[in-house]
Tab-separated table of C-alpha atoms in Angstrom:
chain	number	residue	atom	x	y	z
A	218	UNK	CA	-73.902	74.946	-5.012
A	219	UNK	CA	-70.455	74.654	-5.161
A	220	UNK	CA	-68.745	70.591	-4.843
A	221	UNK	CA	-65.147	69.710	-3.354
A	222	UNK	CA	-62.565	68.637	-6.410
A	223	UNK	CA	-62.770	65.148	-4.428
A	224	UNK	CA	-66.155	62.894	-4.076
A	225	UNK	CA	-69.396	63.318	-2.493
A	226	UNK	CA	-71.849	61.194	-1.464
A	227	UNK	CA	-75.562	61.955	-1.056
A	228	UNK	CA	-77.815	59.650	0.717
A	229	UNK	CA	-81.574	60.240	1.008
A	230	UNK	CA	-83.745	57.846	2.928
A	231	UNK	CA	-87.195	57.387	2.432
A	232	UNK	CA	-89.767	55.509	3.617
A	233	UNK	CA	-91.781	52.558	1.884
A	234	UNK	CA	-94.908	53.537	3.198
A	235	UNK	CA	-96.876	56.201	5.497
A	236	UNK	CA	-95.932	56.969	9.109
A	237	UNK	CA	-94.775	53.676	11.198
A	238	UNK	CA	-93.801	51.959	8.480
A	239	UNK	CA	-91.613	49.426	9.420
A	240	UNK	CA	-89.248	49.396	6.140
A	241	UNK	CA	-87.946	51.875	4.298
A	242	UNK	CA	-85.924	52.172	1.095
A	243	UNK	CA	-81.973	54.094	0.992
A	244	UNK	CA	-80.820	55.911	-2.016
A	245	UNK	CA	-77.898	57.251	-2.813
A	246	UNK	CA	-75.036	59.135	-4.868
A	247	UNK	CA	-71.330	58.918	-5.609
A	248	UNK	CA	-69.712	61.607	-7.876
A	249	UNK	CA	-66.074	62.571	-7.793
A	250	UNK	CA	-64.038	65.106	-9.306
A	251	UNK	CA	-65.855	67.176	-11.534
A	252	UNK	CA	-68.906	65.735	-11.047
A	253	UNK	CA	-68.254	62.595	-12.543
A	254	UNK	CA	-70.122	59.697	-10.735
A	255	UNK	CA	-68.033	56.857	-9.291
A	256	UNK	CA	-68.919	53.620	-9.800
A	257	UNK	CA	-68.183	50.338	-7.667
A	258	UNK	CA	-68.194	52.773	-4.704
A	259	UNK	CA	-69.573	50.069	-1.913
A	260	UNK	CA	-71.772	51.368	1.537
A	261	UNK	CA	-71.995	49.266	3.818
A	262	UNK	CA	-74.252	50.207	6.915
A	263	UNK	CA	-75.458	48.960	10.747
A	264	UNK	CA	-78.922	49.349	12.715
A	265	UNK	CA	-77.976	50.644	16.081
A	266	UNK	CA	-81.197	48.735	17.431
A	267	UNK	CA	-81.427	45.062	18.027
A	268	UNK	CA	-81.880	42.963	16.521
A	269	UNK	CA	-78.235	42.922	14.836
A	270	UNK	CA	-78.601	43.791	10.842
A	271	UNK	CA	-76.376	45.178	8.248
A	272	UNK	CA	-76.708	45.936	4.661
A	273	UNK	CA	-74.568	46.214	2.008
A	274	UNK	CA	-74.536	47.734	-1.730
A	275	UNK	CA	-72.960	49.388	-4.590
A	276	UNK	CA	-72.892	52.001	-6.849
A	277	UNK	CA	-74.275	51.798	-10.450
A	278	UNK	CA	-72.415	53.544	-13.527
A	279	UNK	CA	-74.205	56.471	-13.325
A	280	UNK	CA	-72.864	56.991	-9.848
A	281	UNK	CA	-76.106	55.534	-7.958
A	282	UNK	CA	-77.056	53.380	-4.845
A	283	UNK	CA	-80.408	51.831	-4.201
A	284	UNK	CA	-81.647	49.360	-1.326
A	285	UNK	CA	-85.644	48.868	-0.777
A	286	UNK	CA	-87.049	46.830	2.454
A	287	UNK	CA	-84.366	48.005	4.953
A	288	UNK	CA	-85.589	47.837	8.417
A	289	UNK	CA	-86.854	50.546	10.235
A	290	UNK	CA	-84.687	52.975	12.640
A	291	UNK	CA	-81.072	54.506	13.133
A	292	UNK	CA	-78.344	53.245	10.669
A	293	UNK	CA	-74.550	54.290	10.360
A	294	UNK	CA	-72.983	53.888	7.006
A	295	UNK	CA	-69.388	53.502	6.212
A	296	UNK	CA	-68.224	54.205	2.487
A	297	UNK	CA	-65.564	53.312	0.301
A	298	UNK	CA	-64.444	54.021	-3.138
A	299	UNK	CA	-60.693	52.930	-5.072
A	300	UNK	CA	-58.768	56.185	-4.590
A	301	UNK	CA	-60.306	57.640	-1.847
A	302	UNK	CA	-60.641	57.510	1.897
A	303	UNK	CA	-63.439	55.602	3.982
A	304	UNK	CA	-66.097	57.954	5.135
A	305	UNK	CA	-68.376	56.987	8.289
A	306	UNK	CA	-72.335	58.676	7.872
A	307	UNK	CA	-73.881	58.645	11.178
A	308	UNK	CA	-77.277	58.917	12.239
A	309	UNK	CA	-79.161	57.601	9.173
A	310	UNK	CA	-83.208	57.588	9.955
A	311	UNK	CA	-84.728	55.126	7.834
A	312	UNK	CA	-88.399	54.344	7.886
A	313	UNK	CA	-90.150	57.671	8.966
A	314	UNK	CA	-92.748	59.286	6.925
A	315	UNK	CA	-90.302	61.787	5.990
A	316	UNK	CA	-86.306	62.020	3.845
A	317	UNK	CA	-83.307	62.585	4.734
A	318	UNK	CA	-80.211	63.929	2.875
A	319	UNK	CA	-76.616	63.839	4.319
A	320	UNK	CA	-74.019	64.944	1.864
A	321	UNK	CA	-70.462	63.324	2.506
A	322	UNK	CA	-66.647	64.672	1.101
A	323	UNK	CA	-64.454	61.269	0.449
A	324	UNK	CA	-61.118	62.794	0.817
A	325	UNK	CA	-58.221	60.997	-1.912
A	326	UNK	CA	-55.962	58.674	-0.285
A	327	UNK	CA	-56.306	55.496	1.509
A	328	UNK	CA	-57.592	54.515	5.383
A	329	UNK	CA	-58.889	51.537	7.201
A	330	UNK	CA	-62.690	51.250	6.728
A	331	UNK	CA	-64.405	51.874	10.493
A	332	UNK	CA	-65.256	48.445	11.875
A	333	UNK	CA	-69.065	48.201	11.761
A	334	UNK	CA	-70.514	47.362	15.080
A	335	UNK	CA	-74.109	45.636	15.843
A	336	UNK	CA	-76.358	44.675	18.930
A	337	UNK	CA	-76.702	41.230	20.085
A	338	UNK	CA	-79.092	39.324	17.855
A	339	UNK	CA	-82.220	37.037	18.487
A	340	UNK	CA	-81.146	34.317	20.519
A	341	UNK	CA	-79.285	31.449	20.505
A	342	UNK	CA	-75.531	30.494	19.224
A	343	UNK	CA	-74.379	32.802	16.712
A	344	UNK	CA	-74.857	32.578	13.203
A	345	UNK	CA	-74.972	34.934	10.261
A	346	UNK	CA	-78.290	34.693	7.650
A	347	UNK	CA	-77.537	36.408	4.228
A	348	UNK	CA	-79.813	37.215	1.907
A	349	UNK	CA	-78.869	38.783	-1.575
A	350	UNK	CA	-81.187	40.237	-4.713
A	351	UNK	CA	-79.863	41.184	-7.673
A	352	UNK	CA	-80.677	44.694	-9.756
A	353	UNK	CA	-84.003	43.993	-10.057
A	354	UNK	CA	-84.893	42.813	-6.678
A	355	UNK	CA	-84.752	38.956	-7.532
A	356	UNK	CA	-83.370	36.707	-5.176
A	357	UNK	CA	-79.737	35.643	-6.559
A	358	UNK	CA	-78.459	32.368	-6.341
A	359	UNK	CA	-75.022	31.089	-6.805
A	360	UNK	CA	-73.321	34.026	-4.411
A	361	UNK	CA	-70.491	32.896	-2.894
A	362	UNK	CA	-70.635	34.329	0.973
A	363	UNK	CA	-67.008	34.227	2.982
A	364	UNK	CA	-66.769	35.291	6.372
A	365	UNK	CA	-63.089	35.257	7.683
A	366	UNK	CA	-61.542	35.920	11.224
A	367	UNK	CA	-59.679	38.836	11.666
A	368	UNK	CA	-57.160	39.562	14.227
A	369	UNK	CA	-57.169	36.109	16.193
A	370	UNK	CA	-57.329	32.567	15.058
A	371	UNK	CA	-60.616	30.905	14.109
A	372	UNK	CA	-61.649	29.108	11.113
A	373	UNK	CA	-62.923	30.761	8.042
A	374	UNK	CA	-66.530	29.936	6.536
A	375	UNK	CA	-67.791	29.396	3.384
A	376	UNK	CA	-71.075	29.381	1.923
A	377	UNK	CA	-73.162	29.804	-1.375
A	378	UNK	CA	-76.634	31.097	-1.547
A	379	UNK	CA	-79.219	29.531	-2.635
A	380	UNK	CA	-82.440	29.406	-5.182
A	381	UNK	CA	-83.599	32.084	-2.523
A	382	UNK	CA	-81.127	33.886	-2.399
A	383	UNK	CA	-80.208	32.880	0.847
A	384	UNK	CA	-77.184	31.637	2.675
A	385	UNK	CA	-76.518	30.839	6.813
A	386	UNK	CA	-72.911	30.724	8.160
A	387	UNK	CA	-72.292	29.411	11.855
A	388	UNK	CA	-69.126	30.704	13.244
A	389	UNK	CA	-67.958	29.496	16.919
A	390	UNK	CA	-68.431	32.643	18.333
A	391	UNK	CA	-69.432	36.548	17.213
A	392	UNK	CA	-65.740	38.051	17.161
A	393	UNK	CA	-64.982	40.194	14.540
A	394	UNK	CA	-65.104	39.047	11.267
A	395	UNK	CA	-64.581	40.381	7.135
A	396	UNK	CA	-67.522	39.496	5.621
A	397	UNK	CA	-67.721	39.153	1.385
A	398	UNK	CA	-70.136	37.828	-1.381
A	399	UNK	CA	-69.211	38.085	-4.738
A	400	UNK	CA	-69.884	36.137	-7.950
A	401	UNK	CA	-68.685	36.035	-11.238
A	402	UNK	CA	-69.715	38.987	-13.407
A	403	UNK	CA	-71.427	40.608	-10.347
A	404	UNK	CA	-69.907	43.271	-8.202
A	405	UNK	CA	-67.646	42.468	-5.287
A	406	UNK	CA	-69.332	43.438	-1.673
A	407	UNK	CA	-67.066	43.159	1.557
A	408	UNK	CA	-67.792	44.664	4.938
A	409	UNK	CA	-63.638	44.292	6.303
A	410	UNK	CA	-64.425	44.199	9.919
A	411	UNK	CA	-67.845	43.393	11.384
A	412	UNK	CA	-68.574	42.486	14.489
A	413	UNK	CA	-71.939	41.920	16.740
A	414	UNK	CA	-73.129	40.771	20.272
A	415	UNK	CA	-73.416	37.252	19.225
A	416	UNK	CA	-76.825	35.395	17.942
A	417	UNK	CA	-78.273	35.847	14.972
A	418	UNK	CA	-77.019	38.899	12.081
A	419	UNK	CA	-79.613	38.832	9.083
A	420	UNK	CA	-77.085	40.820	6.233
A	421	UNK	CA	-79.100	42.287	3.440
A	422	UNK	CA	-76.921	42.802	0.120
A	423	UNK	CA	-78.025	44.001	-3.382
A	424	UNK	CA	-75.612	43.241	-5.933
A	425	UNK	CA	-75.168	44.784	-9.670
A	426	UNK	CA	-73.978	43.701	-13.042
A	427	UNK	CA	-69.994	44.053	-13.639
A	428	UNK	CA	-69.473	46.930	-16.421
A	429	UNK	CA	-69.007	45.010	-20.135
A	430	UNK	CA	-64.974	43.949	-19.804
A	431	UNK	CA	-64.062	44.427	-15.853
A	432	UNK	CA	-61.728	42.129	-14.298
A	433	UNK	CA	-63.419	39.456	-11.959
A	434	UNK	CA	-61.743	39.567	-8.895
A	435	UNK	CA	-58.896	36.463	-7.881
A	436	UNK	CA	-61.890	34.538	-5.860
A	437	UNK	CA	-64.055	34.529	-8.491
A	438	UNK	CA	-61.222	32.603	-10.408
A	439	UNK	CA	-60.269	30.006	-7.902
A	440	UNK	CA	-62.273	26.564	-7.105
A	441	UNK	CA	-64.761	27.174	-4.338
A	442	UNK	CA	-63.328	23.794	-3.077
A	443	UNK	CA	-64.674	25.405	0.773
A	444	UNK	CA	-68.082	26.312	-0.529
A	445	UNK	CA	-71.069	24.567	0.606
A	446	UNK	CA	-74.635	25.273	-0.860
């Protein structure tokens, strides 16, 4: 099999357990030219069934993407890499006794990521539950969580998650929103435009080591003066 001189993506879903299982686990690959993997690449992806739930990840240096205990049903991913357009993957089944492989080209250049669009939640006003592990599947702590307006004025939130792991945000209203946790020596996540029907949005986010002697990013150097635990 022959690859594009650009970047691929592979992304096989398989289930945690046997038939009806209601998790399943997402796996996935990131090589560019030559075959090189691409790390940092970040996929960010949406249940089309309520409730409202997206997760978000990264590649490792060898190119690869791992998330265990993602919800059962349809998911759409959108994925970006430096140096390379934002590629939508539609129609991802996750939780089925069965895997699934889509292979995606990420054309060089630039592009606005696709927004990424949920149901309504569970009930109630909205609000937006994080929870973030680390490598290993521990709960990390210390995570700073920033969701910011975009498009129309509203006032931005700040949060840091907890010994759990775990962090809750209450905006005014669901809107549309760029959503990012980072932390030093940890890899940046950032979903730039997300938006749901309003109540709750439970965000899932593993997060990976920084590479030995790359540059935090300018948050991770600035007081969290707007962070609460």
């Amino acid at each position: 099999m022959r690859f594009p001189a650009s970047a691929f993506v592979l992304l096989a879903v398989v289930s945690a357990a046997g038939a009806g299982a209601p998790f399943g686990r997402l796996r996935g690959e990131v090589r560019g030219e030559g075959r090189r993997p691409v790390a940092g690449a970040v996929l960010v992806a949406t249940r089309s069934e309520a409730p409202a739930a997206i997760v978000l990840t990264a590649t490792d240096a060898q190119g690869f993407l791992a998330l265990d205990a993602v919800p059962g049903g349809v998911w759409r991913a959108v994925v970006t890499a430096p140096g390379y357009a934002p590629e939508t993957v539609e129609g991802l089944a996750v939780g089925g006794p069965y895997r699934a492989v889509v292979d995606v080209a990420l054309r060089g250049g630039q592009g606005a990521p696709a927004p990424i669009a949920a149901p309504a939640g569970e009930g109630g006003p909205p609000r937006v539950v994080v929870s973030v592990v680390d490598d290993e599947g521990r709960p990390l702590a210390g995570v700073r969580v920033a969701l910011e307006p975009v498009g129309r004025a509203a006032e931005p939130l700040r949060a840091a998650t907890d010994a759990e792991g775990r962090a809750v945000l209450l905006p005014d209203d669901a809107g549309e929103w760029r959503l990012a946790l980072y932390r030093a020596g940890w890899t940046r996540l950032a979903a730039p435009r997300v938006r749901w029907g309003g109540g709750t949005l439970a965000v899932a986010a593993r997060m990976l080591p920084l590479p030995e002697g790359a540059a935090a990013p300018l948050e991770e150097l600035l007081p969290p003066a707007r962070l609460t635990p």
